Coordinates of C-alpha atoms and ligand atoms in Angstrom, one line a residue:
X22 CA 109.6 213.7 232.9
X23 CA 108.2 212.8 229.5
X24 CA 105.5 210.4 228.7
X25 CA 104.8 208.5 225.4
X26 CA 101.8 206.4 224.4
X27 CA 101.9 203.2 222.4
X28 CA 100.4 199.7 222.5
X29 CA 101.1 197.3 225.3
X30 CA 101.6 193.6 224.7
X31 CA 101.2 192.4 228.3
X32 CA 99.4 193.9 231.3
X33 CA 101.6 194.9 234.2
X34 CA 104.5 197.1 235.1
X35 CA 108.2 197.2 234.3
X36 CA 110.7 199.6 235.7
X37 CA 114.3 199.8 234.4
X38 CA 117.1 201.8 232.9
X39 CA 116.5 202.8 229.3
X40 CA 119.1 201.7 226.8
X41 CA 119.2 202.2 223.1
X42 CA 119.6 198.7 221.6
X43 CA 122.3 198.4 219.0
X44 CA 122.1 195.3 216.8
X45 CA 124.9 192.9 217.4
X46 CA 126.4 194.9 220.3
X47 CA 127.3 191.7 222.2
X48 CA 127.6 189.4 219.3
X49 CA 130.6 187.2 218.8
X50 CA 130.9 185.8 215.4
X51 CA 132.5 182.5 214.4
X52 CA 135.9 183.7 213.3
X53 CA 139.1 181.9 212.4
X54 CA 142.7 183.2 212.9
X55 CA 146.1 182.3 211.6
X56 CA 147.8 183.5 214.8
X57 CA 146.7 180.8 217.1
X58 CA 149.7 181.4 219.4
X59 CA 148.8 185.0 219.8
X60 CA 145.2 184.1 220.6
X61 CA 146.4 181.5 223.2
X62 CA 148.4 184.3 224.8
X63 CA 145.5 186.7 224.8
X64 CA 143.3 184.1 226.4
X65 CA 145.8 183.2 229.1
X66 CA 146.5 186.8 230.0
X67 CA 142.7 187.6 230.1
X68 CA 142.1 184.6 232.3
X69 CA 144.9 185.5 234.7
X70 CA 143.5 189.0 234.9
X71 CA 139.9 187.7 235.5
X72 CA 141.2 185.3 238.3
X73 CA 143.0 188.2 240.0
X74 CA 139.9 190.4 239.7
X75 CA 137.8 187.7 241.3
X76 CA 140.3 187.5 244.2
X77 CA 140.0 191.2 244.8
X78 CA 136.2 191.2 244.5
X79 CA 136.0 188.3 247.0
X80 CA 138.0 190.2 249.6
X81 CA 136.0 193.3 249.1
X82 CA 132.7 191.5 249.3
X83 CA 133.8 189.6 252.4
X84 CA 134.6 192.9 254.2
X85 CA 131.5 194.7 253.0
X86 CA 128.8 192.1 252.7
X87 CA 129.8 188.9 254.4
X88 CA 130.6 185.3 253.4
X89 CA 127.5 184.5 251.4
X90 CA 127.9 187.3 248.9
X91 CA 131.7 186.8 248.7
X92 CA 131.2 183.1 247.9
X93 CA 129.8 184.1 244.5
X94 CA 133.3 185.3 243.5
X95 CA 134.9 182.1 244.8
X96 CA 132.6 180.2 242.5
X97 CA 133.5 182.4 239.6
X98 CA 137.2 181.8 240.3
X99 CA 136.7 178.1 240.4
X100 CA 135.0 178.2 237.0
X101 CA 137.9 180.2 235.7
X102 CA 140.3 177.6 237.0
X103 CA 138.3 174.6 235.8
X104 CA 140.9 172.5 233.9
X105 CA 138.4 170.8 231.5
X106 CA 137.0 174.2 230.5
X107 CA 140.4 175.7 230.0
X108 CA 141.5 172.7 227.9
X109 CA 138.4 173.0 225.8
X110 CA 139.0 176.7 225.1
X111 CA 142.6 176.0 224.2
X112 CA 141.7 173.2 221.9
X113 CA 139.2 175.3 220.1
X114 CA 141.9 177.9 219.5
X115 CA 144.8 175.5 218.7
X116 CA 142.9 172.9 216.7
X117 CA 139.9 174.8 215.5
X118 CA 141.9 178.0 214.7
X119 CA 139.2 180.1 216.4
X120 CA 139.7 183.5 217.9
X121 CA 139.9 183.6 221.7
X122 CA 136.5 185.3 222.0
X123 CA 134.7 182.7 219.9
X124 CA 136.5 179.8 221.7
X125 CA 135.4 181.3 225.1
X126 CA 131.8 181.7 224.0
X127 CA 131.6 178.2 222.4
X128 CA 133.2 176.4 225.4
X129 CA 131.0 178.2 227.9
X130 CA 127.9 177.5 225.8
X131 CA 128.7 173.8 225.9
X132 CA 129.2 174.0 229.6
X133 CA 125.9 175.8 230.1
X134 CA 124.1 173.2 227.9
X135 CA 125.5 170.3 230.0
X136 CA 124.4 172.1 233.2
X137 CA 120.9 172.8 231.7
X138 CA 120.7 169.1 230.8
X139 CA 121.2 167.8 234.4
X140 CA 118.4 167.2 236.8
X141 CA 120.5 168.5 239.7
X142 CA 118.7 171.6 241.0
X143 CA 121.9 173.0 242.7
X144 CA 123.9 172.6 239.5
X145 CA 121.2 174.1 237.3
X146 CA 121.1 177.2 239.6
X147 CA 124.8 177.6 238.9
X148 CA 124.1 178.5 235.3
X149 CA 124.0 182.2 236.0
X150 CA 127.5 182.0 237.5
X151 CA 128.8 180.3 234.4
X152 CA 127.2 183.0 232.3
X153 CA 128.6 185.8 234.5
X154 CA 132.1 184.3 234.4
X155 CA 132.0 184.1 230.7
X156 CA 131.1 187.8 230.5
X157 CA 134.0 188.6 232.8
X158 CA 136.4 186.7 230.6
X159 CA 135.1 188.3 227.5
X160 CA 135.4 191.8 229.1
X161 CA 139.0 191.0 230.0
X162 CA 139.6 190.1 226.4
X163 CA 138.2 193.4 225.4
X164 CA 140.6 195.1 227.9
X165 CA 137.8 196.4 230.1
X166 CA 138.3 197.3 233.8
X167 CA 137.2 194.3 235.8
X168 CA 137.2 195.3 239.4
X169 CA 135.0 198.3 238.9
X170 CA 131.6 197.3 240.3
X171 CA 129.5 197.1 237.2
X172 CA 126.0 198.6 237.5
X173 CA 123.8 195.6 236.8
X174 CA 120.2 196.6 236.8
X175 CA 117.0 195.8 235.0
X176 CA 117.1 197.3 231.5
X177 CA 114.4 198.4 229.1
X178 CA 115.7 198.3 225.5
X179 CA 114.7 201.0 223.0
X180 CA 114.8 200.4 219.3
X181 CA 113.0 201.3 216.0
X182 CA 112.3 197.6 215.4
X183 CA 113.2 194.4 217.2
X184 CA 113.1 190.9 215.7
X185 CA 112.6 187.6 217.6
X186 CA 116.4 186.9 217.1
X187 CA 117.2 190.2 218.9
X188 CA 115.0 189.2 221.8
X189 CA 116.7 185.8 222.1
X190 CA 120.1 187.4 222.0
X191 CA 119.5 189.9 224.8
X192 CA 120.9 189.3 228.3
X193 CA 117.8 187.6 229.9
X194 CA 118.9 188.3 233.5
X195 CA 118.6 192.0 233.1
X196 CA 116.2 192.4 230.3
X197 CA 112.8 193.5 231.7
X198 CA 111.1 195.1 228.8
X199 CA 111.4 197.0 225.5
X200 CA 109.9 199.9 223.6
X201 CA 109.8 200.1 219.8
X202 CA 108.9 202.8 217.4
X203 CA 106.9 200.4 215.2
X204 CA 105.7 196.9 215.8
X205 CA 102.4 194.9 216.0
X206 CA 101.0 193.0 219.0
X207 CA 100.6 189.8 216.9
X208 CA 104.1 189.9 215.6
X209 CA 106.4 187.0 216.6
X210 CA 108.5 189.5 218.5
X211 CA 105.5 190.4 220.7
X212 CA 104.5 186.7 221.1
X213 CA 108.0 185.8 222.1
X214 CA 108.2 188.7 224.5
X215 CA 104.9 187.7 226.2
X216 CA 106.1 184.2 226.7
X217 CA 109.3 185.5 228.3
X218 CA 107.1 187.8 230.5
X219 CA 108.7 190.9 229.1
X220 CA 106.7 194.1 229.2
X221 CA 106.7 196.2 226.1
X222 CA 105.3 199.3 224.6
X223 CA 105.3 199.1 220.8
X224 CA 104.3 201.5 218.0
X225 CA 105.2 204.6 220.0
X226 CA 106.0 206.5 216.7
X227 CA 109.3 207.8 218.2
X228 CA 112.4 206.8 220.1
X229 CA 114.7 209.5 221.4
X230 CA 118.5 209.2 221.8
X231 CA 118.2 211.5 224.8
X232 CA 116.3 208.8 226.8
X233 CA 119.5 206.7 227.0
X234 CA 120.5 206.0 230.6
X235 CA 117.3 207.5 232.2
X236 CA 114.9 205.5 234.3
X237 CA 111.8 204.3 232.4
X238 CA 108.4 202.9 233.6
X239 CA 106.4 200.7 231.3
X240 CA 102.7 200.9 232.3
X241 CA 101.4 197.8 230.4
X242 CA 97.9 198.4 231.6
X243 CA 97.6 201.8 230.0
X244 CA 100.1 201.5 227.2
X245 CA 102.3 204.3 228.5
X246 CA 106.1 204.8 228.8
X247 CA 107.3 207.3 231.4
X248 CA 110.8 208.6 230.9
X249 CA 112.8 210.0 233.9
X250 CA 109.8 209.9 236.3
X251 CA 110.0 211.6 239.7
X252 CA 110.6 209.4 242.8
X253 CA 106.9 209.7 243.8
X254 CA 105.7 208.1 240.5
X255 CA 108.3 205.3 240.8
X256 CA 107.1 204.5 244.3
X257 CA 103.5 204.5 243.1
X258 CA 104.2 202.1 240.3
X259 CA 106.3 199.8 242.6
X260 CA 103.3 199.6 244.8
X261 CA 101.1 198.7 241.8
X262 CA 103.6 196.1 240.8
X263 CA 103.4 194.5 244.3
X264 CA 99.6 194.5 244.1
X265 CA 99.7 192.8 240.7
X266 CA 102.0 190.1 242.0
X267 CA 99.6 189.5 244.9
X268 CA 96.7 189.2 242.5
X269 CA 98.7 186.7 240.4
X270 CA 99.5 184.6 243.4
X271 CA 95.8 184.2 244.1
X272 CA 95.5 182.4 240.8
X273 CA 97.8 179.7 242.1
X274 CA 94.8 178.3 244.0
X275 CA 93.9 176.8 240.6
X276 CA 97.0 174.7 240.4
X277 CA 96.1 171.0 240.4
X278 CA 92.5 171.7 239.5
X279 CA 90.9 170.6 236.2
X280 CA 90.2 172.8 233.3
X281 CA 86.5 171.9 233.3
X282 CA 83.3 173.9 232.7
X283 CA 80.5 174.0 235.3
X284 CA 78.5 171.6 233.0
X285 CA 81.4 169.1 232.9
X286 CA 83.2 169.7 229.6
X287 CA 86.9 169.0 230.1
X288 CA 89.3 171.2 228.1
X289 CA 93.0 170.4 227.5
X290 CA 94.8 173.5 228.5
X291 CA 98.3 173.5 227.0
X292 CA 101.2 175.9 226.9
X293 CA 103.1 177.5 223.9
X294 CA 106.9 177.6 224.3
X295 CA 109.8 178.7 222.3
X296 CA 112.6 176.9 224.0
X297 CA 113.4 174.6 226.9
X298 CA 114.1 177.4 229.4
X299 CA 110.3 178.0 229.5
X300 CA 109.5 174.5 230.8
X301 CA 109.9 175.6 234.5
X302 CA 107.3 178.3 234.0
X303 CA 105.0 175.8 232.2
X304 CA 105.1 173.4 235.1
X305 CA 104.8 176.2 237.7
X306 CA 101.6 177.2 236.0
X307 CA 100.3 173.6 235.7
X308 CA 99.9 173.2 232.0
X309 CA 98.4 169.9 230.9
X310 CA 101.0 169.6 228.1
X311 CA 102.7 171.7 225.5
X312 CA 100.5 172.5 222.6
X313 CA 103.1 174.4 220.5
X314 CA 106.8 174.3 220.7
X315 CA 108.0 176.9 218.2
X316 CA 111.2 175.0 217.1
X317 CA 112.5 177.8 214.8
X318 CA 114.0 179.5 217.8
X319 CA 116.7 176.8 217.9
X320 CA 118.0 178.3 214.6
X321 CA 118.6 181.8 216.0
X322 CA 121.8 183.2 217.5
X323 CA 124.2 180.8 215.7
X324 CA 126.2 180.8 212.5
X325 CA 125.1 177.4 211.1
X326 CA 122.0 175.3 211.1
X327 CA 121.6 173.3 214.3
X328 CA 122.6 169.7 213.7
X329 CA 120.5 166.6 214.6
X330 CA 122.3 166.1 218.0
X331 CA 121.8 169.7 219.1
X332 CA 118.1 169.6 218.2
X333 CA 117.7 166.1 219.7
X334 CA 119.1 167.4 223.0
X335 CA 116.8 170.4 223.1
X336 CA 113.7 168.3 222.3
X337 CA 114.7 165.5 224.7
X338 CA 115.1 168.1 227.5
X339 CA 111.6 169.4 227.0
X340 CA 110.0 166.0 226.3
X341 CA 111.5 164.2 229.3
X342 CA 110.8 167.1 231.7
X343 CA 107.1 167.1 230.6
X344 CA 106.6 163.3 230.5
X345 CA 104.0 161.8 230.6
X346 CA 102.3 164.9 229.5
X347 CA 102.2 165.5 225.7
X348 CA 104.6 167.9 223.9
X349 CA 103.6 169.0 220.4
X350 CA 106.6 170.1 218.4
X351 CA 105.9 172.2 215.3
X352 CA 108.4 171.7 212.6
X353 CA 110.3 174.9 211.9
X354 CA 108.3 177.8 210.6
X355 CA 111.2 179.8 209.3
X356 CA 110.8 182.7 207.0
X357 CA 108.7 185.9 207.2
X358 CA 110.0 187.7 210.3
X359 CA 111.6 184.5 211.8
X360 CA 114.9 184.6 210.0
X361 CA 118.2 183.8 211.6
X362 CA 121.2 185.9 210.6
X363 CA 122.9 183.2 208.6
X364 CA 119.9 182.1 206.5
X365 CA 120.5 182.2 202.8
X366 CA 116.9 182.5 201.8
X367 CA 116.1 184.5 198.8
X368 CA 113.3 186.6 200.4
X369 CA 111.2 188.4 197.9
X370 CA 109.2 191.5 198.7
X371 CA 106.2 189.7 200.2
X372 CA 107.7 187.3 202.7
X373 CA 104.4 186.4 204.4
X374 CA 103.2 185.0 201.1
X375 CA 106.6 183.6 200.2
X376 CA 109.2 181.1 201.2
X377 CA 107.9 180.2 204.7
X378 CA 107.0 177.3 207.0
X379 CA 106.4 173.9 205.3
X380 CA 107.4 175.4 201.9
X381 CA 111.0 175.7 203.3
X382 CA 110.8 172.2 204.8
X383 CA 109.7 170.6 201.5
X384 CA 112.3 172.5 199.5
X385 CA 115.1 171.9 202.0
X386 CA 114.6 168.2 202.7
X387 CA 118.1 168.0 204.3
X388 CA 117.0 170.5 207.0
X389 CA 113.6 168.9 207.3
X390 CA 114.9 165.4 207.8
X391 CA 117.5 166.5 210.3
X392 CA 114.7 168.1 212.3
X393 CA 112.3 165.1 212.0
X394 CA 115.0 162.7 213.0
X395 CA 115.7 164.7 216.1
X396 CA 112.0 164.9 217.0
X397 CA 111.6 161.2 216.5
X398 CA 114.6 160.3 218.6
X399 CA 113.3 162.5 221.4
X400 CA 109.9 160.7 221.2
X401 CA 111.4 157.8 223.1
X402 CA 111.6 160.0 226.3
X403 CA 107.9 160.9 226.6
X404 CA 104.8 161.7 224.7
X405 CA 105.4 163.6 221.4
X406 CA 103.2 165.0 218.7
X407 CA 104.5 166.7 215.6
X408 CA 102.7 169.3 213.5
X409 CA 103.4 171.1 210.2
X410 CA 102.9 174.9 209.8
X411 CA 101.5 177.0 206.9
X412 CA 99.8 174.1 205.0
X413 CA 97.7 175.1 202.0
X414 CA 97.1 171.7 200.4
X415 CA 96.6 168.0 201.2
X416 CA 99.6 167.2 199.0
X417 CA 102.0 169.2 201.3
X418 CA 100.7 167.3 204.3
X419 CA 101.0 163.9 202.7
X420 CA 104.6 164.8 201.6
X421 CA 105.4 165.8 205.2
X422 CA 104.0 162.5 206.5
X423 CA 106.0 160.5 203.9
X424 CA 109.2 162.2 205.0
X425 CA 108.3 161.5 208.6
X426 CA 107.8 157.8 207.8
X427 CA 111.0 157.7 205.9
X428 CA 112.9 159.1 208.9
X429 CA 111.2 156.6 211.1
X430 CA 112.3 153.7 208.9
X431 CA 115.9 155.0 208.8
X432 CA 116.1 155.4 212.5
X433 CA 114.8 152.0 213.2
X434 CA 117.3 150.4 210.8
X435 CA 120.0 152.4 212.5
X436 CA 119.0 150.8 215.8
X437 CA 117.4 153.9 217.5
X438 CA 114.4 153.4 219.8
X439 CA 111.5 155.6 218.9
X440 CA 107.8 155.8 219.9
X441 CA 104.8 156.5 217.7
X442 CA 104.3 160.2 217.4
X443 CA 100.9 161.9 216.9
X444 CA 100.6 163.7 213.6
X445 CA 98.9 167.1 213.3
X446 CA 98.2 169.8 210.8
X447 CA 98.2 173.5 211.5
X448 CA 95.2 175.2 210.2
X449 CA 96.3 178.8 209.6
X450 CA 95.4 179.6 206.0
X451 CA 91.9 179.9 204.6
X452 CA 92.8 177.1 202.1
X453 CA 93.6 174.8 205.1
X454 CA 90.1 175.6 206.6
X455 CA 88.4 174.8 203.3
X456 CA 90.2 171.4 203.0
X457 CA 90.2 170.7 206.7
X458 CA 88.3 167.4 206.1
X459 CA 91.1 166.2 203.8
X460 CA 93.8 167.2 206.3
X461 CA 91.9 165.7 209.2
X462 CA 91.6 162.4 207.4
X463 CA 95.4 162.1 207.4
X464 CA 96.2 163.0 210.9
X465 CA 95.4 162.8 214.6
X466 CA 94.9 166.4 215.5
X467 CA 94.3 169.9 214.0
X468 CA 95.8 173.0 215.6
X469 CA 94.3 176.3 214.6
X470 CA 96.9 179.1 214.3
X471 CA 94.6 182.1 214.6
X472 CA 97.5 184.7 214.3
X473 CA 98.2 183.7 210.7
X474 CA 94.6 182.6 210.0
X475 CA 93.5 186.2 210.8
X476 CA 96.3 187.7 208.7
X477 CA 95.6 185.6 205.6
X478 CA 91.8 185.7 205.9
X479 CA 91.7 189.5 206.3
X480 CA 94.5 189.9 203.7
X481 CA 96.3 192.0 206.4
X482 CA 100.0 191.9 207.3
X483 CA 100.2 191.0 210.9
X484 CA 103.6 192.8 211.2
X485 CA 102.3 196.1 209.9
X486 CA 101.7 198.5 212.8
X487 CA 99.8 201.0 210.6
X488 CA 97.0 198.4 210.1
X489 CA 96.4 197.8 213.7
X490 CA 92.8 199.1 213.6
X491 CA 91.9 196.7 210.8
X492 CA 93.4 193.6 212.5
X493 CA 90.2 192.3 214.1
X494 CA 90.8 188.9 215.7
X495 CA 87.0 188.8 216.5
X496 CA 86.1 189.1 212.9
X497 CA 83.1 186.9 212.1
X498 CA 85.0 185.4 209.1
X499 CA 87.7 184.1 211.5
X500 CA 85.2 182.8 214.0
X501 CA 83.3 181.0 211.2
X502 CA 86.5 179.4 210.0
X503 CA 87.2 178.2 213.5
X504 CA 83.8 176.6 213.8
X505 CA 84.2 175.0 210.3
X506 CA 87.6 173.6 211.3
X507 CA 86.3 172.1 214.5
X508 CA 83.4 170.5 212.7
X509 CA 85.6 169.0 210.0
X510 CA 88.1 167.7 212.6
X511 CA 85.4 166.1 214.6
X512 CA 84.0 164.3 211.5
X513 CA 87.3 162.5 211.4
X514 CA 87.8 161.9 215.1
X515 CA 90.6 164.5 215.3
X516 CA 91.3 166.5 218.4
X517 CA 91.0 170.2 217.6
X518 CA 92.7 172.9 219.5
X519 CA 93.7 176.6 219.1
X520 CA 97.3 177.7 219.6
X521 CA 97.2 181.3 218.3
X522 CA 96.9 184.3 220.6
X523 CA 93.1 184.1 220.5
X524 CA 93.3 181.0 222.7
X525 CA 94.1 183.3 225.7
X526 CA 91.4 185.9 224.9
X527 CA 89.0 185.2 227.7
X528 CA 86.3 187.4 226.2
X529 CA 85.9 184.6 223.6
X530 CA 86.5 181.5 225.6
X531 CA 82.8 180.7 226.0
X532 CA 82.2 181.1 222.2
X533 CA 85.2 178.9 221.3
X534 CA 84.2 176.2 223.7
X535 CA 80.6 176.4 222.4
X536 CA 82.0 175.6 218.9
X537 CA 83.4 172.4 220.4
X538 CA 87.1 173.3 220.6
X539 CA 88.8 170.5 222.6
X540 CA 92.0 172.3 223.6
X541 CA 93.6 175.8 224.1
X542 CA 97.3 176.4 224.0
X543 CA 98.5 179.7 225.5
X544 CA 101.6 181.4 226.8
X545 CA 102.6 179.9 230.2
X546 CA 101.8 183.1 232.2
X547 CA 98.2 183.1 230.9
X548 CA 97.4 179.5 231.8
X549 CA 95.7 180.0 235.1
X550 CA 93.8 183.0 234.0
X551 CA 92.3 180.9 231.2
X552 CA 91.6 178.0 233.5
X553 CA 89.7 180.3 235.8
X554 CA 87.6 181.4 232.9
X555 CA 86.9 177.9 231.7
X556 CA 85.8 176.9 235.2
X557 CA 83.3 179.8 235.4
X558 CA 81.5 178.8 232.2
X559 CA 78.3 176.8 231.9
X560 CA 78.0 175.8 228.2
X561 CA 74.6 174.3 228.7
X562 CA 73.2 177.7 229.5
X563 CA 74.9 179.5 226.6
X564 CA 73.2 180.1 223.3
Ligands
PEP20 C1 99.6 181.2 214.5 O1 99.8 181.6 213.4 O2 98.5 181.4 215.2 C2 100.6 180.4 215.3 C3 100.4 179.8 216.4 O3 101.9 180.4 214.8 P1 102.9 181.7 214.8 O4 102.3 182.7 215.6 O5 104.2 181.1 215.3 O6 102.9 182.0 213.3
MG21 MG1 101.5 180.8 212.3

């Protein structure tokens, strides 16, 4: 057994098979072909092979495990024989000139989106079957052996670096954690991983090819990775895992209770999400709304920019599921480490200080308007707020609001029904703190992004693992900035909340509430822990 130390991003344990992550290993690119007839033949032969494999697997499972397990393969066969799905794939090949692989991926993605959009619980549980069947068809296209029972087990990825787009691409069903040679706990990769409940050890300083295929244990409480541990240690960690689950389930007593201090101050406890798949976890943990939807994740894992309809459907899904609770959608904060593969941004050497957030929106009005129109159309289905990231001047905010109003007018004249959306400014640069009065005057709420505010205040790259000891999120300068922002917001009747990672730091909850913060927005899995802390505080007795 070997053991390696790093930094943990989430307490808790993950046990899985270690696998060196290779970029784009499962990626299917949007590719055209001249030989559509050949692609149709490849698809048809792969489909026949997949159907026949499902028949064999059904029989085998019936004999070995009984009807319930065998039924899975029956469902897969039905999907492979679904006429509308087959027609869609064929039309993508014949009319779109796409390769068979791309046509399969695209048609299955559309099917999965329709299923995700339904309220039918039975159907929505079928999404993993759609996903599995797609993989079987793709494996047949690659000429892989289909009836061999594939070892499907939880996997811990190993890589030098991972970006948010890599995390989004990975197979969520089996992905239980990752280990990276570099990385920082406040990077977007770490934030995304936390919200997906993925355990990770980052900044280990090394990743060894020889670990491939071995069992790994991530001890998120100590920041350790064990490679090829003995059975005894695995059993010990499994026991620990069970105890942690038990502890977590005790927090569920707080579901349905208010986030209120002993002396009666009510705090709005919101959740941060990256996409609609997290809404179930948000509801399970009883969030009082969504305080930050990081919309840029809609841009990953695709070859083009998402169009208005795609964005509208994604927002509508979240907004209607959460209604009447509020959903605050942040306009896309692209740039820095949040870059999709297809983006043609001319990134200079200092991306954190470069083309990022609202700067992209104001220079690419086409993308900005598409996004705002989608958000406004989704507003009809619930209670929506919109906020703008990376502001440094009142001019930027006023431009953003003008574009928002322009989109409102357009949509109304086109006959769309929209509701009034609340407008917010993110305060995540020192400049925004210093002009917080001017920003607050123009909007309904301020949301403090402490991850970036800390980075820009301390002049310290949040992605740089070597600077970890200097990244002090309790720095008095940052705390003073929060207090200044709250005071400025309240002078203009603005609701002021925090949506950076600091919002979930329970060692600071008392101090933040003492400053007058009205709301906290945290990853869904941390909601109840923060509620417990709020309910234990008596602000009248604090200094
Ligand atoms: C922040 O900067 O605190 C924030 C919430 O935004 P992000 O982490 O996405 O930059
Ligand atoms: Mg930010």
